[in-house]
């Protein structure tokens, strides 16, 4: 039986973020191929992490900058190692190369961190984002180096795949488009969803450890919700999200029908009972789990260009996409009050799910690519000279920095 080692940034929390859901989906693809899966992480356990043993996954605690990992991975000898985000590859990639040189190394980006960070910096400086911002971003240098060192990088966004190829000249053979995977939407499920008349209120949902979500809630509170309330004085907006800080909780204002609800026990149930999802994201990257969840629950949404980026292809959006406050407000009010537009938008969402996120569209192609890597890894790596070059210099720098930290800690 083949062995997969996943080295996690954190333990998956599928009820807290789309990242947790995606990680379990990727692991599931390997398990269907008969892989034995071990999940290792240096992160502390959380109260909301999933019980991996229920999925047949062995969980192991590891340490940063500690040679005990070398002994662990050498004894395990995995066939495939999956790094959860580039920071994890930086920490453990060189150790995997030294102790398991034949293991296929796969990076899961979740989203392109350098893009999200560069956009946020441009936003904070009150100026438009430019591709040149990426070229001077230190995180970009680290993230691109990590992508080049790995045999394959999983990308959640087609826009980001194109960006890597055009801006950073990454070869297509090193990238694989794998969005969040969903089962096909069946017409029978639609009949079980609450109707337009049975739903009420607007909703926003998102993990508050993610800065774009916190910024979007501030934007809603200060600029968007007061204008919606003028037109719909009886409407409510409920804000759900894991890990709300005190500054988030202080925005709770029942007098203006603005409610901070905290963590949702069942996110899909919360969104399903709402009439419209609001997601005015002003920076960020990747595809947005909250907007896929809106489509899955038949709930139309209003979002921004950043929010909808790379999600719909050439299909109509599940509601409206608008970057201007007045247009955003008008779209929200129209969706909330016009049943015909609401129903049409709902159908658009179902179409996006079926044509762009069905598991069957990607599962077979991914397995085929994986088998090819496993059978011809030496030939594959010969064609990635820059990856070999970066590995050489990593082993001469990151390795000794880590060993120095380990010695210092002792």
mmCIF file of C-alpha atoms in Angstrom:
data_model
loop_
_atom_site.group_PDB
_atom_site.id
_atom_site.type_symbol
_atom_site.label_atom_id
_atom_site.label_comp_id
_atom_site.label_asym_id
_atom_site.label_seq_id
_atom_site.Cartn_x
_atom_site.Cartn_y
_atom_site.Cartn_z
ATOM 1 C CA UNK A 1 0.000 0.000 0.000
ATOM 2 C CA UNK A 2 1.280 3.455 -0.895
ATOM 3 C CA UNK A 3 1.819 5.983 1.899
ATOM 4 C CA UNK A 4 0.855 9.660 1.917
ATOM 5 C CA UNK A 5 2.333 12.017 4.481
ATOM 6 C CA UNK A 6 0.478 15.309 4.873
ATOM 7 C CA UNK A 7 2.380 18.005 6.763
ATOM 8 C CA UNK A 8 -0.267 20.450 7.927
ATOM 9 C CA UNK A 9 -0.017 24.134 8.737
ATOM 10 C CA UNK A 10 -2.869 23.523 11.193
ATOM 11 C CA UNK A 11 -5.151 20.586 11.842
ATOM 12 C CA UNK A 12 -8.201 20.738 9.547
ATOM 13 C CA UNK A 13 -11.252 22.625 10.838
ATOM 14 C CA UNK A 14 -13.858 22.107 8.085
ATOM 15 C CA UNK A 15 -16.498 23.997 10.098
ATOM 16 C CA UNK A 16 -14.195 27.025 10.462
ATOM 17 C CA UNK A 17 -12.837 27.531 6.951
ATOM 18 C CA UNK A 18 -12.902 26.227 3.394
ATOM 19 C CA UNK A 19 -9.216 25.313 3.787
ATOM 20 C CA UNK A 20 -10.114 22.563 6.255
ATOM 21 C CA UNK A 21 -12.746 21.160 3.913
ATOM 22 C CA UNK A 22 -10.343 21.204 0.978
ATOM 23 C CA UNK A 23 -7.628 19.365 2.897
ATOM 24 C CA UNK A 24 -10.019 16.524 3.746
ATOM 25 C CA UNK A 25 -11.116 16.380 0.101
ATOM 26 C CA UNK A 26 -7.532 16.017 -1.120
ATOM 27 C CA UNK A 27 -6.814 13.319 1.444
ATOM 28 C CA UNK A 28 -9.980 11.542 0.316
ATOM 29 C CA UNK A 29 -8.697 11.426 -3.273
ATOM 30 C CA UNK A 30 -5.571 9.601 -2.078
ATOM 31 C CA UNK A 31 -7.529 7.245 0.146
ATOM 32 C CA UNK A 32 -9.693 6.204 -2.820
ATOM 33 C CA UNK A 33 -6.457 5.051 -4.453
ATOM 34 C CA UNK A 34 -5.706 2.852 -1.456
ATOM 35 C CA UNK A 35 -3.190 5.180 0.192
ATOM 36 C CA UNK A 36 -2.448 4.939 3.894
ATOM 37 C CA UNK A 37 -2.537 8.524 5.199
ATOM 38 C CA UNK A 38 -0.588 10.124 8.037
ATOM 39 C CA UNK A 39 -1.258 13.730 9.025
ATOM 40 C CA UNK A 40 1.603 15.458 10.836
ATOM 41 C CA UNK A 41 1.579 18.972 12.236
ATOM 42 C CA UNK A 42 3.576 21.136 14.618
ATOM 43 C CA UNK A 43 0.477 23.231 15.376
ATOM 44 C CA UNK A 44 -1.340 22.946 18.672
ATOM 45 C CA UNK A 45 -4.610 21.029 18.745
ATOM 46 C CA UNK A 46 -7.755 23.167 18.712
ATOM 47 C CA UNK A 47 -11.200 22.600 20.158
ATOM 48 C CA UNK A 48 -12.693 22.694 16.667
ATOM 49 C CA UNK A 49 -10.326 20.452 14.705
ATOM 50 C CA UNK A 50 -11.803 17.391 13.060
ATOM 51 C CA UNK A 51 -11.238 13.936 14.561
ATOM 52 C CA UNK A 52 -8.954 12.544 11.871
ATOM 53 C CA UNK A 53 -9.206 9.000 13.205
ATOM 54 C CA UNK A 54 -12.856 8.936 12.066
ATOM 55 C CA UNK A 55 -11.563 9.306 8.512
ATOM 56 C CA UNK A 56 -8.974 6.556 8.934
ATOM 57 C CA UNK A 57 -6.124 9.078 9.152
ATOM 58 C CA UNK A 58 -3.213 8.587 11.556
ATOM 59 C CA UNK A 59 -2.272 11.828 13.340
ATOM 60 C CA UNK A 60 1.288 12.597 14.496
ATOM 61 C CA UNK A 61 2.702 15.589 16.372
ATOM 62 C CA UNK A 62 5.992 16.927 15.011
ATOM 63 C CA UNK A 63 8.328 19.751 16.009
ATOM 64 C CA UNK A 64 9.758 22.683 14.083
ATOM 65 C CA UNK A 65 13.548 22.882 13.744
ATOM 66 C CA UNK A 66 14.025 19.469 15.304
ATOM 67 C CA UNK A 67 15.860 16.449 13.915
ATOM 68 C CA UNK A 68 13.249 14.120 15.419
ATOM 69 C CA UNK A 69 11.295 14.753 12.195
ATOM 70 C CA UNK A 70 14.200 13.246 10.201
ATOM 71 C CA UNK A 71 13.939 10.008 12.161
ATOM 72 C CA UNK A 72 10.151 9.961 11.807
ATOM 73 C CA UNK A 73 10.025 10.510 8.044
ATOM 74 C CA UNK A 74 12.961 8.192 7.364
ATOM 75 C CA UNK A 75 11.202 5.381 9.192
ATOM 76 C CA UNK A 76 7.888 6.069 7.439
ATOM 77 C CA UNK A 77 9.317 6.384 3.888
ATOM 78 C CA UNK A 78 6.179 7.919 2.318
ATOM 79 C CA UNK A 79 5.625 7.667 -1.435
ATOM 80 C CA UNK A 80 4.029 11.117 -1.518
ATOM 81 C CA UNK A 81 4.457 14.115 0.789
ATOM 82 C CA UNK A 82 1.852 16.887 0.670
ATOM 83 C CA UNK A 83 2.883 20.271 2.099
ATOM 84 C CA UNK A 84 -0.006 22.383 3.364
ATOM 85 C CA UNK A 85 1.080 25.879 2.193
ATOM 86 C CA UNK A 86 4.529 27.112 1.237
ATOM 87 C CA UNK A 87 5.648 27.929 4.800
ATOM 88 C CA UNK A 88 5.454 24.232 5.642
ATOM 89 C CA UNK A 89 7.524 23.293 2.591
ATOM 90 C CA UNK A 90 10.144 25.837 3.701
ATOM 91 C CA UNK A 91 10.355 24.213 7.128
ATOM 92 C CA UNK A 92 10.248 20.531 6.187
ATOM 93 C CA UNK A 93 10.941 20.257 2.452
ATOM 94 C CA UNK A 94 14.705 19.943 2.777
ATOM 95 C CA UNK A 95 14.327 17.281 5.450
ATOM 96 C CA UNK A 96 12.033 15.255 3.173
ATOM 97 C CA UNK A 97 14.556 15.587 0.312
ATOM 98 C CA UNK A 98 17.413 14.336 2.502
ATOM 99 C CA UNK A 99 15.563 11.410 4.062
ATOM 100 C CA UNK A 100 13.069 10.402 1.344
ATOM 101 C CA UNK A 101 14.594 11.589 -1.938
ATOM 102 C CA UNK A 102 12.254 9.495 -4.092
ATOM 103 C CA UNK A 103 9.016 10.713 -2.479
ATOM 104 C CA UNK A 104 6.834 12.839 -4.752
ATOM 105 C CA UNK A 105 6.544 16.310 -3.208
ATOM 106 C CA UNK A 106 3.241 18.146 -3.689
ATOM 107 C CA UNK A 107 2.432 21.671 -2.524
ATOM 108 C CA UNK A 108 -1.120 22.798 -1.818
ATOM 109 C CA UNK A 109 -1.213 26.602 -1.963
ATOM 110 C CA UNK A 110 -4.840 27.055 -0.691
ATOM 111 C CA UNK A 111 -4.581 30.515 -2.258
ATOM 112 C CA UNK A 112 -1.617 32.421 -3.638
ATOM 113 C CA UNK A 113 -0.372 34.095 -0.471
ATOM 114 C CA UNK A 114 1.793 36.655 -2.233
ATOM 115 C CA UNK A 115 -1.193 37.853 -4.278
ATOM 116 C CA UNK A 116 -3.379 38.255 -1.197
ATOM 117 C CA UNK A 117 -0.651 40.080 0.740
ATOM 118 C CA UNK A 118 0.305 42.388 -2.157
ATOM 119 C CA UNK A 119 -3.346 43.300 -2.710
ATOM 120 C CA UNK A 120 -3.809 44.006 0.982
ATOM 121 C CA UNK A 121 -0.742 46.275 1.061
ATOM 122 C CA UNK A 122 -2.024 48.204 -1.962
ATOM 123 C CA UNK A 123 -5.436 48.553 -0.315
ATOM 124 C CA UNK A 124 -3.921 49.795 2.947
ATOM 125 C CA UNK A 125 -1.926 52.367 0.972
ATOM 126 C CA UNK A 126 -5.116 53.487 -0.788
ATOM 127 C CA UNK A 127 -3.846 52.783 -4.296
ATOM 128 C CA UNK A 128 -4.685 50.313 -7.091
ATOM 129 C CA UNK A 129 -2.986 46.927 -7.042
ATOM 130 C CA UNK A 130 -0.401 46.387 -9.787
ATOM 131 C CA UNK A 131 1.350 43.252 -11.029
ATOM 132 C CA UNK A 132 4.586 45.082 -10.204
ATOM 133 C CA UNK A 133 3.576 44.814 -6.534
ATOM 134 C CA UNK A 134 4.081 41.053 -6.825
ATOM 135 C CA UNK A 135 7.530 41.391 -8.321
ATOM 136 C CA UNK A 136 8.816 43.316 -5.285
ATOM 137 C CA UNK A 137 6.922 41.299 -2.666
ATOM 138 C CA UNK A 138 9.260 39.241 -0.458
ATOM 139 C CA UNK A 139 6.583 36.616 0.159
ATOM 140 C CA UNK A 140 6.393 36.100 -3.619
ATOM 141 C CA UNK A 141 10.075 35.191 -3.721
ATOM 142 C CA UNK A 142 9.572 32.612 -0.991
ATOM 143 C CA UNK A 143 6.351 31.207 -2.414
ATOM 144 C CA UNK A 144 7.628 30.908 -5.994
ATOM 145 C CA UNK A 145 10.789 29.203 -4.741
ATOM 146 C CA UNK A 146 8.631 26.690 -2.884
ATOM 147 C CA UNK A 147 6.539 26.002 -6.002
ATOM 148 C CA UNK A 148 9.697 25.409 -8.053
ATOM 149 C CA UNK A 149 11.172 23.032 -5.468
ATOM 150 C CA UNK A 150 8.073 20.821 -5.493
ATOM 151 C CA UNK A 151 7.130 18.271 -8.136
ATOM 152 C CA UNK A 152 3.558 19.523 -8.395
ATOM 153 C CA UNK A 153 1.584 22.447 -6.971
ATOM 154 C CA UNK A 154 -2.185 22.289 -6.536
ATOM 155 C CA UNK A 155 -3.929 25.527 -7.498
ATOM 156 C CA UNK A 156 -7.455 26.456 -6.467
ATOM 157 C CA UNK A 157 -7.812 29.369 -8.874
ATOM 158 C CA UNK A 158 -7.379 29.462 -12.671
ATOM 159 C CA UNK A 159 -6.566 33.174 -12.430
ATOM 160 C CA UNK A 160 -3.653 32.380 -10.130
ATOM 161 C CA UNK A 161 -2.457 29.575 -12.421
ATOM 162 C CA UNK A 162 -2.349 32.034 -15.321
ATOM 163 C CA UNK A 163 -0.567 34.592 -13.152
ATOM 164 C CA UNK A 164 2.135 32.091 -12.181
ATOM 165 C CA UNK A 165 2.756 31.222 -15.829
ATOM 166 C CA UNK A 166 2.686 34.747 -17.282
ATOM 167 C CA UNK A 167 4.280 36.801 -14.491
ATOM 168 C CA UNK A 168 6.628 34.275 -12.875
ATOM 169 C CA UNK A 169 7.178 32.000 -15.913
ATOM 170 C CA UNK A 170 6.329 28.830 -14.001
ATOM 171 C CA UNK A 171 6.074 25.857 -16.351
ATOM 172 C CA UNK A 172 2.544 24.494 -16.716
ATOM 173 C CA UNK A 173 3.799 20.962 -15.971
ATOM 174 C CA UNK A 174 4.473 22.019 -12.354
ATOM 175 C CA UNK A 175 0.870 23.174 -11.761
ATOM 176 C CA UNK A 176 -2.458 21.397 -11.420
ATOM 177 C CA UNK A 177 -5.857 23.087 -11.160
ATOM 178 C CA UNK A 178 -7.864 21.465 -8.374
ATOM 179 C CA UNK A 179 -10.693 23.617 -6.990
ATOM 180 C CA UNK A 180 -12.924 22.739 -4.047
ATOM 181 C CA UNK A 181 -14.636 19.522 -5.112
ATOM 182 C CA UNK A 182 -18.378 19.036 -4.791
ATOM 183 C CA UNK A 183 -20.811 16.260 -5.579
ATOM 184 C CA UNK A 184 -23.141 17.017 -8.483
ATOM 185 C CA UNK A 185 -26.209 19.067 -7.621
ATOM 186 C CA UNK A 186 -29.408 17.073 -8.085
ATOM 187 C CA UNK A 187 -32.742 18.668 -8.937
ATOM 188 C CA UNK A 188 -34.400 16.725 -6.113
ATOM 189 C CA UNK A 189 -32.298 18.622 -3.571
ATOM 190 C CA UNK A 190 -33.689 21.936 -4.799
ATOM 191 C CA UNK A 191 -37.159 20.911 -3.634
ATOM 192 C CA UNK A 192 -35.838 20.477 -0.075
ATOM 193 C CA UNK A 193 -34.460 24.014 0.120
ATOM 194 C CA UNK A 194 -36.438 26.813 1.808
ATOM 195 C CA UNK A 195 -38.387 28.931 -0.665
ATOM 196 C CA UNK A 196 -37.952 32.661 -1.278
ATOM 197 C CA UNK A 197 -40.866 33.347 1.096
ATOM 198 C CA UNK A 198 -39.508 31.071 3.832
ATOM 199 C CA UNK A 199 -36.162 32.861 4.050
ATOM 200 C CA UNK A 200 -35.314 36.121 5.749
ATOM 201 C CA UNK A 201 -32.391 38.422 6.352
ATOM 202 C CA UNK A 202 -28.960 39.021 4.874
ATOM 203 C CA UNK A 203 -25.941 37.033 6.042
ATOM 204 C CA UNK A 204 -22.144 37.206 5.985
ATOM 205 C CA UNK A 205 -20.005 34.262 7.067
ATOM 206 C CA UNK A 206 -16.225 33.907 7.309
ATOM 207 C CA UNK A 207 -13.320 32.998 9.587
ATOM 208 C CA UNK A 208 -12.142 36.154 11.389
ATOM 209 C CA UNK A 209 -8.518 35.008 11.482
ATOM 210 C CA UNK A 210 -8.596 35.798 7.753
ATOM 211 C CA UNK A 211 -7.980 39.542 7.318
ATOM 212 C CA UNK A 212 -10.126 39.971 4.140
ATOM 213 C CA UNK A 213 -13.159 38.781 6.121
ATOM 214 C CA UNK A 214 -12.623 41.231 8.969
ATOM 215 C CA UNK A 215 -12.170 44.079 6.501
ATOM 216 C CA UNK A 216 -15.371 43.088 4.669
ATOM 217 C CA UNK A 217 -17.368 43.175 7.905
ATOM 218 C CA UNK A 218 -16.058 46.661 8.704
ATOM 219 C CA UNK A 219 -17.003 47.747 5.181
ATOM 220 C CA UNK A 220 -20.502 46.339 5.636
ATOM 221 C CA UNK A 221 -20.950 48.060 8.976
ATOM 222 C CA UNK A 222 -19.641 51.478 7.956
ATOM 223 C CA UNK A 223 -20.561 51.933 4.296
ATOM 224 C CA UNK A 224 -23.029 49.347 3.000
ATOM 225 C CA UNK A 225 -25.476 48.301 5.701
ATOM 226 C CA UNK A 226 -26.681 51.839 6.621
ATOM 227 C CA UNK A 227 -27.703 52.389 2.988
ATOM 228 C CA UNK A 228 -29.457 49.021 2.724
ATOM 229 C CA UNK A 229 -31.282 49.724 5.979
ATOM 230 C CA UNK A 230 -32.579 53.018 4.597
ATOM 231 C CA UNK A 231 -34.287 51.097 1.802
ATOM 232 C CA UNK A 232 -35.231 48.008 3.816
ATOM 233 C CA UNK A 233 -35.744 49.206 7.414
ATOM 234 C CA UNK A 234 -37.014 45.819 8.635
ATOM 235 C CA UNK A 235 -34.175 43.752 7.175
ATOM 236 C CA UNK A 236 -31.490 42.155 9.355
ATOM 237 C CA UNK A 237 -27.825 41.346 8.741
ATOM 238 C CA UNK A 238 -26.283 38.488 10.712
ATOM 239 C CA UNK A 239 -22.489 38.128 10.803
ATOM 240 C CA UNK A 240 -21.178 34.621 11.482
ATOM 241 C CA UNK A 241 -17.577 33.499 11.737
ATOM 242 C CA UNK A 242 -15.080 31.476 13.723
ATOM 243 C CA UNK A 243 -12.627 33.192 16.066
ATOM 244 C CA UNK A 244 -14.282 36.620 16.439
ATOM 245 C CA UNK A 245 -12.068 39.020 18.391
ATOM 246 C CA UNK A 246 -13.311 41.626 20.856
ATOM 247 C CA UNK A 247 -13.170 44.300 18.158
ATOM 248 C CA UNK A 248 -15.489 42.137 16.016
ATOM 249 C CA UNK A 249 -17.928 41.573 18.872
ATOM 250 C CA UNK A 250 -18.055 45.322 19.535
ATOM 251 C CA UNK A 251 -19.742 45.840 16.153
ATOM 252 C CA UNK A 252 -22.887 44.066 17.421
ATOM 253 C CA UNK A 253 -25.665 46.660 17.180
ATOM 254 C CA UNK A 254 -29.246 45.315 17.449
ATOM 255 C CA UNK A 255 -30.698 48.843 17.132
ATOM 256 C CA UNK A 256 -29.557 48.893 13.506
ATOM 257 C CA UNK A 257 -30.379 45.199 12.909
ATOM 258 C CA UNK A 258 -26.649 44.418 12.667
ATOM 259 C CA UNK A 259 -25.941 41.214 14.622
ATOM 260 C CA UNK A 260 -22.578 39.599 15.402
ATOM 261 C CA UNK A 261 -23.479 35.931 15.882
ATOM 262 C CA UNK A 262 -20.040 34.322 16.333
ATOM 263 C CA UNK A 263 -19.280 30.771 15.194
ATOM 264 C CA UNK A 264 -22.048 28.971 13.316
ATOM 265 C CA UNK A 265 -22.619 25.423 14.505
ATOM 266 C CA UNK A 266 -23.948 24.523 11.047
ATOM 267 C CA UNK A 267 -22.808 27.035 8.434
ATOM 268 C CA UNK A 268 -24.895 25.553 5.634
ATOM 269 C CA UNK A 269 -28.053 25.699 7.752
ATOM 270 C CA UNK A 270 -27.422 29.361 8.595
ATOM 271 C CA UNK A 271 -26.875 30.350 4.947
ATOM 272 C CA UNK A 272 -29.790 28.212 3.788
ATOM 273 C CA UNK A 273 -32.241 30.094 6.015
ATOM 274 C CA UNK A 274 -31.024 33.489 4.743
ATOM 275 C CA UNK A 275 -32.314 35.254 1.666
ATOM 276 C CA UNK A 276 -29.087 36.861 0.392
ATOM 277 C CA UNK A 277 -25.353 36.470 1.140
ATOM 278 C CA UNK A 278 -23.308 39.693 1.225
ATOM 279 C CA UNK A 279 -19.549 39.377 0.630
ATOM 280 C CA UNK A 280 -17.938 42.784 -0.145
ATOM 281 C CA UNK A 281 -14.340 41.538 -0.220
ATOM 282 C CA UNK A 282 -11.851 44.274 -1.125
ATOM 283 C CA UNK A 283 -8.694 42.171 -1.216
ATOM 284 C CA UNK A 284 -7.852 38.503 -1.082
ATOM 285 C CA UNK A 285 -7.034 35.552 -3.334
ATOM 286 C CA UNK A 286 -8.201 32.044 -4.163
ATOM 287 C CA UNK A 287 -11.822 31.025 -4.506
ATOM 288 C CA UNK A 288 -14.263 31.770 -1.716
ATOM 289 C CA UNK A 289 -15.793 28.895 0.221
ATOM 290 C CA UNK A 290 -18.547 31.154 1.535
ATOM 291 C CA UNK A 291 -19.738 31.878 -2.007
ATOM 292 C CA UNK A 292 -19.698 28.208 -3.013
ATOM 293 C CA UNK A 293 -21.675 27.511 0.149
ATOM 294 C CA UNK A 294 -24.199 30.152 -0.932
ATOM 295 C CA UNK A 295 -24.659 28.355 -4.248
ATOM 296 C CA UNK A 296 -24.968 24.964 -2.546
ATOM 297 C CA UNK A 297 -27.753 26.249 -0.321
ATOM 298 C CA UNK A 298 -29.565 28.040 -3.145
ATOM 299 C CA UNK A 299 -28.805 31.456 -1.660
ATOM 300 C CA UNK A 300 -27.990 34.248 -4.163
ATOM 301 C CA UNK A 301 -25.071 36.513 -3.304
ATOM 302 C CA UNK A 302 -23.730 39.998 -3.891
ATOM 303 C CA UNK A 303 -19.949 40.189 -3.983
ATOM 304 C CA UNK A 304 -17.063 42.110 -5.545
ATOM 305 C CA UNK A 305 -14.762 41.367 -8.462
ATOM 306 C CA UNK A 306 -12.209 40.004 -5.971
ATOM 307 C CA UNK A 307 -14.893 37.839 -4.364
ATOM 308 C CA UNK A 308 -16.046 36.270 -7.628
ATOM 309 C CA UNK A 309 -12.562 35.976 -9.132
ATOM 310 C CA UNK A 310 -11.983 32.698 -10.978
ATOM 311 C CA UNK A 311 -15.196 31.153 -9.652
ATOM 312 C CA UNK A 312 -17.753 31.383 -12.449
ATOM 313 C CA UNK A 313 -15.750 31.057 -15.678
ATOM 314 C CA UNK A 314 -17.941 32.442 -18.468
ATOM 315 C CA UNK A 315 -21.200 31.609 -16.635
ATOM 316 C CA UNK A 316 -23.598 34.193 -15.128
ATOM 317 C CA UNK A 317 -23.016 34.902 -11.425
ATOM 318 C CA UNK A 318 -25.230 33.643 -8.626
ATOM 319 C CA UNK A 319 -26.596 37.154 -8.052
ATOM 320 C CA UNK A 320 -24.541 40.306 -8.671
ATOM 321 C CA UNK A 321 -20.888 41.354 -8.782
ATOM 322 C CA UNK A 322 -20.272 45.015 -7.923
ATOM 323 C CA UNK A 323 -17.385 47.071 -6.558
ATOM 324 C CA UNK A 324 -19.168 50.420 -6.037
ATOM 325 C CA UNK A 325 -21.099 50.940 -2.786
ATOM 326 C CA UNK A 326 -24.268 52.334 -4.409
ATOM 327 C CA UNK A 327 -24.390 49.558 -7.009
ATOM 328 C CA UNK A 328 -23.716 46.939 -4.328
ATOM 329 C CA UNK A 329 -26.593 48.297 -2.232
ATOM 330 C CA UNK A 330 -29.003 48.423 -5.188
ATOM 331 C CA UNK A 331 -28.115 44.848 -6.143
ATOM 332 C CA UNK A 332 -28.659 43.624 -2.571
ATOM 333 C CA UNK A 333 -32.066 45.316 -2.348
ATOM 334 C CA UNK A 334 -33.159 43.999 -5.747
ATOM 335 C CA UNK A 335 -32.200 40.400 -4.904
ATOM 336 C CA UNK A 336 -33.926 40.675 -1.545
ATOM 337 C CA UNK A 337 -37.225 42.000 -2.917
ATOM 338 C CA UNK A 338 -37.598 40.603 -6.447
ATOM 339 C CA UNK A 339 -38.510 36.914 -6.401
ATOM 340 C CA UNK A 340 -38.047 36.466 -10.153
ATOM 341 C CA UNK A 341 -34.452 37.783 -10.096
ATOM 342 C CA UNK A 342 -33.761 35.793 -6.930
ATOM 343 C CA UNK A 343 -34.920 32.515 -8.514
ATOM 344 C CA UNK A 344 -32.946 33.159 -11.707
ATOM 345 C CA UNK A 345 -29.817 33.886 -9.649
ATOM 346 C CA UNK A 346 -30.340 30.688 -7.669
ATOM 347 C CA UNK A 347 -30.387 28.671 -10.902
ATOM 348 C CA UNK A 348 -27.187 30.383 -12.052
ATOM 349 C CA UNK A 349 -25.538 29.168 -8.855
ATOM 350 C CA UNK A 350 -26.635 25.573 -9.453
ATOM 351 C CA UNK A 351 -25.239 25.778 -12.988
ATOM 352 C CA UNK A 352 -21.847 27.006 -11.739
ATOM 353 C CA UNK A 353 -21.665 24.134 -9.250
ATOM 354 C CA UNK A 354 -22.464 21.479 -11.844
ATOM 355 C CA UNK A 355 -20.229 22.805 -14.605
ATOM 356 C CA UNK A 356 -17.194 23.940 -12.624
ATOM 357 C CA UNK A 357 -16.927 22.138 -9.273
ATOM 358 C CA UNK A 358 -18.187 18.592 -9.732
ATOM 359 C CA UNK A 359 -15.742 16.107 -8.296
ATOM 360 C CA UNK A 360 -16.064 13.893 -11.373
ATOM 361 C CA UNK A 361 -14.547 16.633 -13.553
ATOM 362 C CA UNK A 362 -11.207 16.530 -11.724
ATOM 363 C CA UNK A 363 -10.778 13.293 -9.806
ATOM 364 C CA UNK A 364 -9.741 11.057 -12.717
ATOM 365 C CA UNK A 365 -7.343 13.611 -14.218
ATOM 366 C CA UNK A 366 -5.660 14.158 -10.853
ATOM 367 C CA UNK A 367 -5.192 10.437 -10.260
ATOM 368 C CA UNK A 368 -3.713 10.062 -13.746
ATOM 369 C CA UNK A 369 -1.223 12.873 -13.105
ATOM 370 C CA UNK A 370 -0.284 11.352 -9.744
ATOM 371 C CA UNK A 371 0.384 7.917 -11.259
ATOM 372 C CA UNK A 372 2.546 9.517 -13.946
ATOM 373 C CA UNK A 373 4.601 11.332 -11.292
ATOM 374 C CA UNK A 374 5.081 8.195 -9.229
ATOM 375 C CA UNK A 375 6.211 6.168 -12.242
ATOM 376 C CA UNK A 376 8.562 8.712 -13.820
ATOM 377 C CA UNK A 377 9.729 11.049 -11.074
ATOM 378 C CA UNK A 378 13.426 11.083 -12.063
ATOM 379 C CA UNK A 379 12.678 12.055 -15.656
ATOM 380 C CA UNK A 380 10.156 14.616 -14.428
ATOM 381 C CA UNK A 381 12.726 16.273 -12.163
ATOM 382 C CA UNK A 382 15.374 16.445 -14.871
ATOM 383 C CA UNK A 383 13.095 18.875 -16.687
ATOM 384 C CA UNK A 384 12.886 21.161 -13.643
ATOM 385 C CA UNK A 385 16.398 22.590 -13.495
ATOM 386 C CA UNK A 386 15.408 25.690 -11.528
ATOM 387 C CA UNK A 387 13.775 23.494 -8.925
ATOM 388 C CA UNK A 388 17.021 21.517 -8.549
ATOM 389 C CA UNK A 389 18.983 24.753 -8.352
ATOM 390 C CA UNK A 390 16.768 26.062 -5.558
ATOM 391 C CA UNK A 391 16.996 22.759 -3.702
ATOM 392 C CA UNK A 392 20.791 23.002 -3.824
ATOM 393 C CA UNK A 393 20.802 26.473 -2.303
ATOM 394 C CA UNK A 394 18.054 25.642 0.182
ATOM 395 C CA UNK A 395 20.096 22.745 1.515
ATOM 396 C CA UNK A 396 22.968 25.183 1.947
ATOM 397 C CA UNK A 397 20.966 27.894 3.729
ATOM 398 C CA UNK A 398 17.605 26.899 5.229
ATOM 399 C CA UNK A 399 19.070 23.606 6.418
ATOM 400 C CA UNK A 400 21.842 25.210 8.439
ATOM 401 C CA UNK A 401 19.621 27.965 9.783
ATOM 402 C CA UNK A 402 17.272 25.272 11.074
ATOM 403 C CA UNK A 403 20.128 23.301 12.591
ATOM 404 C CA UNK A 404 21.421 26.480 14.262
ATOM 405 C CA UNK A 405 17.956 27.125 15.770
ATOM 406 C CA UNK A 406 17.768 23.528 16.971
ATOM 407 C CA UNK A 407 21.191 23.781 18.620
ATOM 408 C CA UNK A 408 20.266 27.106 20.193
ATOM 409 C CA UNK A 409 17.003 25.649 21.576
ATOM 410 C CA UNK A 410 18.951 22.862 23.257
#
